């Protein structure tokens, strides 16, 4: 199974900290830098925040980030999974991720080293990135033979790895702004590895799932419940919008898929509106190539703040939530985007 580069919904896993607004802003900035593949920048940002000023999950994130990626970091030995071959694959990625995240400009060298280790595990060399892509089917097959499911491919900018043991199938109907959509949800559980976003944020952020042309895949331990609003909006609605868009609009860019899915989230979010806003505001990017998720977030903030008669700063930093006006603005923006695409005024 190869990872669609646009498919992930990212989640916050901890409770909100009670730190001052300026500290919260610095922590959010660091999280955004980490999710864009630059742990070195996150270390610089968090190092500027005194340890005495952070509490709770923010303190845990700061301490872990500095220890894992700072100047005095020590290579972590991966825990044994109980299968020597799976251990070798996991160890290769746990060597690749910190090197690539700490030295983003050396990504090519880090990936060359990863190819070498994976090639050794497979018993034949992988000389190029294309060779690696071609070997993913073999990696998937060998993992399956050992009782594991595997997710590979790339979550820009890094190569991805998730490993889990259990999958359960559940069919659901989601009420999207464009109309109801029936989706098949694969509930994934008993994880060994949760991907590089989970690793770089020390478990404070996680990929909540992804979609393909035929189904949705949910990372069950990323959610407190698989029946509450957070799951139904942030995962089922988000990925269900991807599912519908990939069927109706064949040529959307990754950032466009993310933009539409995040509008769908805001159109439906009630009690989860605040945490949805936090996740979108903390990970913004001006380049669609560098980070499709971050660029989509920038566009969502720009469009919705304009519709609400404010600016990006007010939209992201206001202590109060817009509530129904935000839901209405997001729904209208998504339906107008759909109408323009159907009328041929935007690429499909």
mmCIF file with all atom_site columns, C-alpha atoms in Angstrom, residues 121-278:
data_model
loop_
_atom_site.group_PDB
_atom_site.id
_atom_site.type_symbol
_atom_site.label_atom_id
_atom_site.label_alt_id
_atom_site.label_comp_id
_atom_site.label_asym_id
_atom_site.label_entity_id
_atom_site.label_seq_id
_atom_site.pdbx_PDB_ins_code
_atom_site.Cartn_x
_atom_site.Cartn_y
_atom_site.Cartn_z
_atom_site.occupancy
_atom_site.B_iso_or_equiv
_atom_site.pdbx_formal_charge
_atom_site.auth_seq_id
_atom_site.auth_comp_id
_atom_site.auth_asym_id
_atom_site.auth_atom_id
_atom_site.pdbx_PDB_model_num
ATOM 1   C CA . UNK A 1 121 ? 17.135  -6.005  4.709   1.00 0.00 ? 121 UNK A CA 1
ATOM 2   C CA . UNK A 1 122 ? 15.631  -6.981  1.347   1.00 0.00 ? 122 UNK A CA 1
ATOM 3   C CA . UNK A 1 123 ? 18.819  -8.635  0.123   1.00 0.00 ? 123 UNK A CA 1
ATOM 4   C CA . UNK A 1 124 ? 19.290  -6.447  -2.944  1.00 0.00 ? 124 UNK A CA 1
ATOM 5   C CA . UNK A 1 125 ? 20.494  -2.853  -3.450  1.00 0.00 ? 125 UNK A CA 1
ATOM 6   C CA . UNK A 1 126 ? 18.199  0.153   -3.849  1.00 0.00 ? 126 UNK A CA 1
ATOM 7   C CA . UNK A 1 127 ? 20.267  2.676   -5.763  1.00 0.00 ? 127 UNK A CA 1
ATOM 8   C CA . UNK A 1 128 ? 17.654  5.375   -6.445  1.00 0.00 ? 128 UNK A CA 1
ATOM 9   C CA . UNK A 1 129 ? 14.471  6.820   -5.020  1.00 0.00 ? 129 UNK A CA 1
ATOM 10  C CA . UNK A 1 130 ? 12.591  5.075   -7.827  1.00 0.00 ? 130 UNK A CA 1
ATOM 11  C CA . UNK A 1 131 ? 14.136  1.754   -6.728  1.00 0.00 ? 131 UNK A CA 1
ATOM 12  C CA . UNK A 1 132 ? 12.796  2.420   -3.228  1.00 0.00 ? 132 UNK A CA 1
ATOM 13  C CA . UNK A 1 133 ? 9.319   3.146   -4.586  1.00 0.00 ? 133 UNK A CA 1
ATOM 14  C CA . UNK A 1 134 ? 9.417   -0.097  -6.529  1.00 0.00 ? 134 UNK A CA 1
ATOM 15  C CA . UNK A 1 135 ? 10.504  -2.078  -3.456  1.00 0.00 ? 135 UNK A CA 1
ATOM 16  C CA . UNK A 1 136 ? 7.556   -0.947  -1.320  1.00 0.00 ? 136 UNK A CA 1
ATOM 17  C CA . UNK A 1 137 ? 5.353   -3.791  -2.592  1.00 0.00 ? 137 UNK A CA 1
ATOM 18  C CA . UNK A 1 138 ? 7.991   -6.294  -1.480  1.00 0.00 ? 138 UNK A CA 1
ATOM 19  C CA . UNK A 1 139 ? 8.307   -4.588  1.910   1.00 0.00 ? 139 UNK A CA 1
ATOM 20  C CA . UNK A 1 140 ? 4.529   -4.709  2.314   1.00 0.00 ? 140 UNK A CA 1
ATOM 21  C CA . UNK A 1 141 ? 4.400   -8.401  1.373   1.00 0.00 ? 141 UNK A CA 1
ATOM 22  C CA . UNK A 1 142 ? 7.180   -9.427  3.727   1.00 0.00 ? 142 UNK A CA 1
ATOM 23  C CA . UNK A 1 143 ? 5.647   -7.472  6.614   1.00 0.00 ? 143 UNK A CA 1
ATOM 24  C CA . UNK A 1 144 ? 2.268   -9.101  5.981   1.00 0.00 ? 144 UNK A CA 1
ATOM 25  C CA . UNK A 1 145 ? 3.870   -12.547 6.052   1.00 0.00 ? 145 UNK A CA 1
ATOM 26  C CA . UNK A 1 146 ? 5.093   -11.709 9.567   1.00 0.00 ? 146 UNK A CA 1
ATOM 27  C CA . UNK A 1 147 ? 1.673   -10.590 10.799  1.00 0.00 ? 147 UNK A CA 1
ATOM 28  C CA . UNK A 1 148 ? 2.150   -6.835  10.355  1.00 0.00 ? 148 UNK A CA 1
ATOM 29  C CA . UNK A 1 149 ? 0.453   -4.176  8.227   1.00 0.00 ? 149 UNK A CA 1
ATOM 30  C CA . UNK A 1 150 ? 2.677   -1.435  6.842   1.00 0.00 ? 150 UNK A CA 1
ATOM 31  C CA . UNK A 1 151 ? 2.225   2.062   5.464   1.00 0.00 ? 151 UNK A CA 1
ATOM 32  C CA . UNK A 1 152 ? 5.066   3.412   3.330   1.00 0.00 ? 152 UNK A CA 1
ATOM 33  C CA . UNK A 1 153 ? 5.473   6.165   0.731   1.00 0.00 ? 153 UNK A CA 1
ATOM 34  C CA . UNK A 1 154 ? 6.066   9.792   1.628   1.00 0.00 ? 154 UNK A CA 1
ATOM 35  C CA . UNK A 1 155 ? 4.435   12.357  3.878   1.00 0.00 ? 155 UNK A CA 1
ATOM 36  C CA . UNK A 1 156 ? 6.276   15.437  2.589   1.00 0.00 ? 156 UNK A CA 1
ATOM 37  C CA . UNK A 1 157 ? 9.054   16.023  3.152   1.00 0.00 ? 157 UNK A CA 1
ATOM 38  C CA . UNK A 1 158 ? 10.010  12.632  4.639   1.00 0.00 ? 158 UNK A CA 1
ATOM 39  C CA . UNK A 1 159 ? 9.551   8.970   3.838   1.00 0.00 ? 159 UNK A CA 1
ATOM 40  C CA . UNK A 1 160 ? 6.886   7.401   5.997   1.00 0.00 ? 160 UNK A CA 1
ATOM 41  C CA . UNK A 1 161 ? 6.615   4.219   8.016   1.00 0.00 ? 161 UNK A CA 1
ATOM 42  C CA . UNK A 1 162 ? 3.740   2.958   10.107  1.00 0.00 ? 162 UNK A CA 1
ATOM 43  C CA . UNK A 1 163 ? 3.501   -0.574  11.456  1.00 0.00 ? 163 UNK A CA 1
ATOM 44  C CA . UNK A 1 164 ? 0.437   -2.119  13.076  1.00 0.00 ? 164 UNK A CA 1
ATOM 45  C CA . UNK A 1 165 ? -1.105  -5.537  13.700  1.00 0.00 ? 165 UNK A CA 1
ATOM 46  C CA . UNK A 1 166 ? -4.922  -5.170  13.730  1.00 0.00 ? 166 UNK A CA 1
ATOM 47  C CA . UNK A 1 167 ? -7.465  -3.882  11.181  1.00 0.00 ? 167 UNK A CA 1
ATOM 48  C CA . UNK A 1 168 ? -11.277 -3.812  11.613  1.00 0.00 ? 168 UNK A CA 1
ATOM 49  C CA . UNK A 1 169 ? -13.708 -2.627  8.889   1.00 0.00 ? 169 UNK A CA 1
ATOM 50  C CA . UNK A 1 170 ? -16.680 -0.323  9.593   1.00 0.00 ? 170 UNK A CA 1
ATOM 51  C CA . UNK A 1 171 ? -19.039 1.299   7.019   1.00 0.00 ? 171 UNK A CA 1
ATOM 52  C CA . UNK A 1 172 ? -20.289 4.829   7.866   1.00 0.00 ? 172 UNK A CA 1
ATOM 53  C CA . UNK A 1 173 ? -22.310 7.656   6.308   1.00 0.00 ? 173 UNK A CA 1
ATOM 54  C CA . UNK A 1 174 ? -20.949 11.205  6.687   1.00 0.00 ? 174 UNK A CA 1
ATOM 55  C CA . UNK A 1 175 ? -23.065 14.328  6.054   1.00 0.00 ? 175 UNK A CA 1
ATOM 56  C CA . UNK A 1 176 ? -20.669 16.489  4.011   1.00 0.00 ? 176 UNK A CA 1
ATOM 57  C CA . UNK A 1 177 ? -21.626 20.009  2.865   1.00 0.00 ? 177 UNK A CA 1
ATOM 58  C CA . UNK A 1 178 ? -21.899 18.707  -0.726  1.00 0.00 ? 178 UNK A CA 1
ATOM 59  C CA . UNK A 1 179 ? -24.178 15.862  0.379   1.00 0.00 ? 179 UNK A CA 1
ATOM 60  C CA . UNK A 1 180 ? -24.004 12.517  2.235   1.00 0.00 ? 180 UNK A CA 1
ATOM 61  C CA . UNK A 1 181 ? -21.129 10.174  1.477   1.00 0.00 ? 181 UNK A CA 1
ATOM 62  C CA . UNK A 1 182 ? -20.936 6.489   2.388   1.00 0.00 ? 182 UNK A CA 1
ATOM 63  C CA . UNK A 1 183 ? -17.416 5.475   3.341   1.00 0.00 ? 183 UNK A CA 1
ATOM 64  C CA . UNK A 1 184 ? -15.677 2.278   4.369   1.00 0.00 ? 184 UNK A CA 1
ATOM 65  C CA . UNK A 1 185 ? -13.458 2.917   7.379   1.00 0.00 ? 185 UNK A CA 1
ATOM 66  C CA . UNK A 1 186 ? -10.534 0.619   8.180   1.00 0.00 ? 186 UNK A CA 1
ATOM 67  C CA . UNK A 1 187 ? -9.874  0.949   11.915  1.00 0.00 ? 187 UNK A CA 1
ATOM 68  C CA . UNK A 1 188 ? -6.148  0.374   12.512  1.00 0.00 ? 188 UNK A CA 1
ATOM 69  C CA . UNK A 1 189 ? -4.888  -0.635  15.948  1.00 0.00 ? 189 UNK A CA 1
ATOM 70  C CA . UNK A 1 190 ? -2.096  -2.327  17.916  1.00 0.00 ? 190 UNK A CA 1
ATOM 71  C CA . UNK A 1 191 ? 0.597   -0.026  16.513  1.00 0.00 ? 191 UNK A CA 1
ATOM 72  C CA . UNK A 1 192 ? 4.323   -0.592  16.678  1.00 0.00 ? 192 UNK A CA 1
ATOM 73  C CA . UNK A 1 193 ? 5.255   2.648   14.852  1.00 0.00 ? 193 UNK A CA 1
ATOM 74  C CA . UNK A 1 194 ? 3.033   5.674   14.228  1.00 0.00 ? 194 UNK A CA 1
ATOM 75  C CA . UNK A 1 195 ? 4.984   7.612   11.586  1.00 0.00 ? 195 UNK A CA 1
ATOM 76  C CA . UNK A 1 196 ? 7.388   10.541  11.552  1.00 0.00 ? 196 UNK A CA 1
ATOM 77  C CA . UNK A 1 197 ? 4.885   13.222  12.675  1.00 0.00 ? 197 UNK A CA 1
ATOM 78  C CA . UNK A 1 198 ? 4.301   11.292  15.893  1.00 0.00 ? 198 UNK A CA 1
ATOM 79  C CA . UNK A 1 199 ? 8.054   10.852  16.306  1.00 0.00 ? 199 UNK A CA 1
ATOM 80  C CA . UNK A 1 200 ? 9.065   14.471  15.654  1.00 0.00 ? 200 UNK A CA 1
ATOM 81  C CA . UNK A 1 201 ? 6.428   15.863  18.048  1.00 0.00 ? 201 UNK A CA 1
ATOM 82  C CA . UNK A 1 202 ? 7.264   13.334  20.776  1.00 0.00 ? 202 UNK A CA 1
ATOM 83  C CA . UNK A 1 203 ? 3.785   11.867  20.576  1.00 0.00 ? 203 UNK A CA 1
ATOM 84  C CA . UNK A 1 204 ? 1.964   15.221  20.904  1.00 0.00 ? 204 UNK A CA 1
ATOM 85  C CA . UNK A 1 205 ? 0.735   15.174  17.295  1.00 0.00 ? 205 UNK A CA 1
ATOM 86  C CA . UNK A 1 206 ? -0.237  12.220  15.177  1.00 0.00 ? 206 UNK A CA 1
ATOM 87  C CA . UNK A 1 207 ? -1.523  11.354  11.767  1.00 0.00 ? 207 UNK A CA 1
ATOM 88  C CA . UNK A 1 208 ? -5.167  10.508  12.404  1.00 0.00 ? 208 UNK A CA 1
ATOM 89  C CA . UNK A 1 209 ? -5.602  8.593   9.171   1.00 0.00 ? 209 UNK A CA 1
ATOM 90  C CA . UNK A 1 210 ? -5.661  8.765   5.402   1.00 0.00 ? 210 UNK A CA 1
ATOM 91  C CA . UNK A 1 211 ? -7.784  7.934   2.392   1.00 0.00 ? 211 UNK A CA 1
ATOM 92  C CA . UNK A 1 212 ? -7.354  6.049   -0.857  1.00 0.00 ? 212 UNK A CA 1
ATOM 93  C CA . UNK A 1 213 ? -9.646  5.769   -3.866  1.00 0.00 ? 213 UNK A CA 1
ATOM 94  C CA . UNK A 1 214 ? -11.580 2.950   -2.181  1.00 0.00 ? 214 UNK A CA 1
ATOM 95  C CA . UNK A 1 215 ? -11.574 3.438   1.594   1.00 0.00 ? 215 UNK A CA 1
ATOM 96  C CA . UNK A 1 216 ? -10.558 5.409   4.671   1.00 0.00 ? 216 UNK A CA 1
ATOM 97  C CA . UNK A 1 217 ? -7.921  4.290   7.178   1.00 0.00 ? 217 UNK A CA 1
ATOM 98  C CA . UNK A 1 218 ? -8.120  5.504   10.795  1.00 0.00 ? 218 UNK A CA 1
ATOM 99  C CA . UNK A 1 219 ? -5.283  5.378   13.323  1.00 0.00 ? 219 UNK A CA 1
ATOM 100 C CA . UNK A 1 220 ? -7.429  4.323   16.302  1.00 0.00 ? 220 UNK A CA 1
ATOM 101 C CA . UNK A 1 221 ? -4.982  5.244   19.124  1.00 0.00 ? 221 UNK A CA 1
ATOM 102 C CA . UNK A 1 222 ? -4.921  8.825   17.804  1.00 0.00 ? 222 UNK A CA 1
ATOM 103 C CA . UNK A 1 223 ? -8.469  9.297   19.127  1.00 0.00 ? 223 UNK A CA 1
ATOM 104 C CA . UNK A 1 224 ? -10.028 9.250   22.567  1.00 0.00 ? 224 UNK A CA 1
ATOM 105 C CA . UNK A 1 225 ? -13.149 7.786   20.974  1.00 0.00 ? 225 UNK A CA 1
ATOM 106 C CA . UNK A 1 226 ? -14.105 6.516   17.514  1.00 0.00 ? 226 UNK A CA 1
ATOM 107 C CA . UNK A 1 227 ? -17.697 7.678   17.945  1.00 0.00 ? 227 UNK A CA 1
ATOM 108 C CA . UNK A 1 228 ? -17.338 11.288  19.197  1.00 0.00 ? 228 UNK A CA 1
ATOM 109 C CA . UNK A 1 229 ? -17.311 14.540  17.217  1.00 0.00 ? 229 UNK A CA 1
ATOM 110 C CA . UNK A 1 230 ? -13.541 14.760  16.965  1.00 0.00 ? 230 UNK A CA 1
ATOM 111 C CA . UNK A 1 231 ? -13.381 11.418  15.176  1.00 0.00 ? 231 UNK A CA 1
ATOM 112 C CA . UNK A 1 232 ? -16.463 11.994  13.041  1.00 0.00 ? 232 UNK A CA 1
ATOM 113 C CA . UNK A 1 233 ? -15.420 15.501  11.973  1.00 0.00 ? 233 UNK A CA 1
ATOM 114 C CA . UNK A 1 234 ? -11.629 15.539  12.020  1.00 0.00 ? 234 UNK A CA 1
ATOM 115 C CA . UNK A 1 235 ? -11.256 12.106  10.525  1.00 0.00 ? 235 UNK A CA 1
ATOM 116 C CA . UNK A 1 236 ? -14.436 10.769  8.885   1.00 0.00 ? 236 UNK A CA 1
ATOM 117 C CA . UNK A 1 237 ? -15.548 14.118  7.426   1.00 0.00 ? 237 UNK A CA 1
ATOM 118 C CA . UNK A 1 238 ? -12.011 15.231  6.505   1.00 0.00 ? 238 UNK A CA 1
ATOM 119 C CA . UNK A 1 239 ? -11.075 11.972  4.807   1.00 0.00 ? 239 UNK A CA 1
ATOM 120 C CA . UNK A 1 240 ? -14.601 11.484  3.477   1.00 0.00 ? 240 UNK A CA 1
ATOM 121 C CA . UNK A 1 241 ? -14.226 14.813  1.654   1.00 0.00 ? 241 UNK A CA 1
ATOM 122 C CA . UNK A 1 242 ? -10.979 13.494  0.146   1.00 0.00 ? 242 UNK A CA 1
ATOM 123 C CA . UNK A 1 243 ? -12.795 10.314  -0.853  1.00 0.00 ? 243 UNK A CA 1
ATOM 124 C CA . UNK A 1 244 ? -15.607 12.214  -2.573  1.00 0.00 ? 244 UNK A CA 1
ATOM 125 C CA . UNK A 1 245 ? -13.264 14.722  -4.228  1.00 0.00 ? 245 UNK A CA 1
ATOM 126 C CA . UNK A 1 246 ? -11.008 12.036  -5.656  1.00 0.00 ? 246 UNK A CA 1
ATOM 127 C CA . UNK A 1 247 ? -14.052 10.462  -7.274  1.00 0.00 ? 247 UNK A CA 1
ATOM 128 C CA . UNK A 1 248 ? -15.582 13.674  -8.640  1.00 0.00 ? 248 UNK A CA 1
ATOM 129 C CA . UNK A 1 249 ? -12.509 15.847  -9.327  1.00 0.00 ? 249 UNK A CA 1
ATOM 130 C CA . UNK A 1 250 ? -9.702  13.769  -10.792 1.00 0.00 ? 250 UNK A CA 1
ATOM 131 C CA . UNK A 1 251 ? -6.832  16.265  -10.976 1.00 0.00 ? 251 UNK A CA 1
ATOM 132 C CA . UNK A 1 252 ? -6.836  18.202  -7.710  1.00 0.00 ? 252 UNK A CA 1
ATOM 133 C CA . UNK A 1 253 ? -3.432  19.074  -6.307  1.00 0.00 ? 253 UNK A CA 1
ATOM 134 C CA . UNK A 1 254 ? -2.615  17.763  -2.818  1.00 0.00 ? 254 UNK A CA 1
ATOM 135 C CA . UNK A 1 255 ? -3.049  21.200  -1.241  1.00 0.00 ? 255 UNK A CA 1
ATOM 136 C CA . UNK A 1 256 ? -6.456  21.625  -2.921  1.00 0.00 ? 256 UNK A CA 1
ATOM 137 C CA . UNK A 1 257 ? -7.655  18.339  -1.466  1.00 0.00 ? 257 UNK A CA 1
ATOM 138 C CA . UNK A 1 258 ? -6.460  19.436  1.970   1.00 0.00 ? 258 UNK A CA 1
ATOM 139 C CA . UNK A 1 259 ? -8.031  22.885  1.578   1.00 0.00 ? 259 UNK A CA 1
ATOM 140 C CA . UNK A 1 260 ? -11.439 21.421  0.797   1.00 0.00 ? 260 UNK A CA 1
ATOM 141 C CA . UNK A 1 261 ? -11.225 18.818  3.554   1.00 0.00 ? 261 UNK A CA 1
ATOM 142 C CA . UNK A 1 262 ? -10.351 21.419  6.168   1.00 0.00 ? 262 UNK A CA 1
ATOM 143 C CA . UNK A 1 263 ? -13.240 23.605  5.063   1.00 0.00 ? 263 UNK A CA 1
ATOM 144 C CA . UNK A 1 264 ? -15.460 20.541  5.559   1.00 0.00 ? 264 UNK A CA 1
ATOM 145 C CA . UNK A 1 265 ? -14.081 20.185  9.096   1.00 0.00 ? 265 UNK A CA 1
ATOM 146 C CA . UNK A 1 266 ? -14.889 23.790  9.967   1.00 0.00 ? 266 UNK A CA 1
ATOM 147 C CA . UNK A 1 267 ? -18.334 23.487  8.368   1.00 0.00 ? 267 UNK A CA 1
ATOM 148 C CA . UNK A 1 268 ? -19.210 20.674  10.786  1.00 0.00 ? 268 UNK A CA 1
ATOM 149 C CA . UNK A 1 269 ? -17.138 21.371  13.926  1.00 0.00 ? 269 UNK A CA 1
ATOM 150 C CA . UNK A 1 270 ? -18.990 22.389  17.077  1.00 0.00 ? 270 UNK A CA 1
ATOM 151 C CA . UNK A 1 271 ? -17.241 21.342  20.295  1.00 0.00 ? 271 UNK A CA 1
ATOM 152 C CA . UNK A 1 272 ? -14.085 20.562  18.320  1.00 0.00 ? 272 UNK A CA 1
ATOM 153 C CA . UNK A 1 273 ? -13.948 23.998  16.655  1.00 0.00 ? 273 UNK A CA 1
ATOM 154 C CA . UNK A 1 274 ? -11.270 25.339  19.008  1.00 0.00 ? 274 UNK A CA 1
ATOM 155 C CA . UNK A 1 275 ? -8.839  22.447  18.641  1.00 0.00 ? 275 UNK A CA 1
ATOM 156 C CA . UNK A 1 276 ? -9.452  22.390  14.885  1.00 0.00 ? 276 UNK A CA 1
ATOM 157 C CA . UNK A 1 277 ? -8.518  26.073  14.692  1.00 0.00 ? 277 UNK A CA 1
ATOM 158 C CA . UNK A 1 278 ? -5.379  25.448  16.779  1.00 0.00 ? 278 UNK A CA 1
#
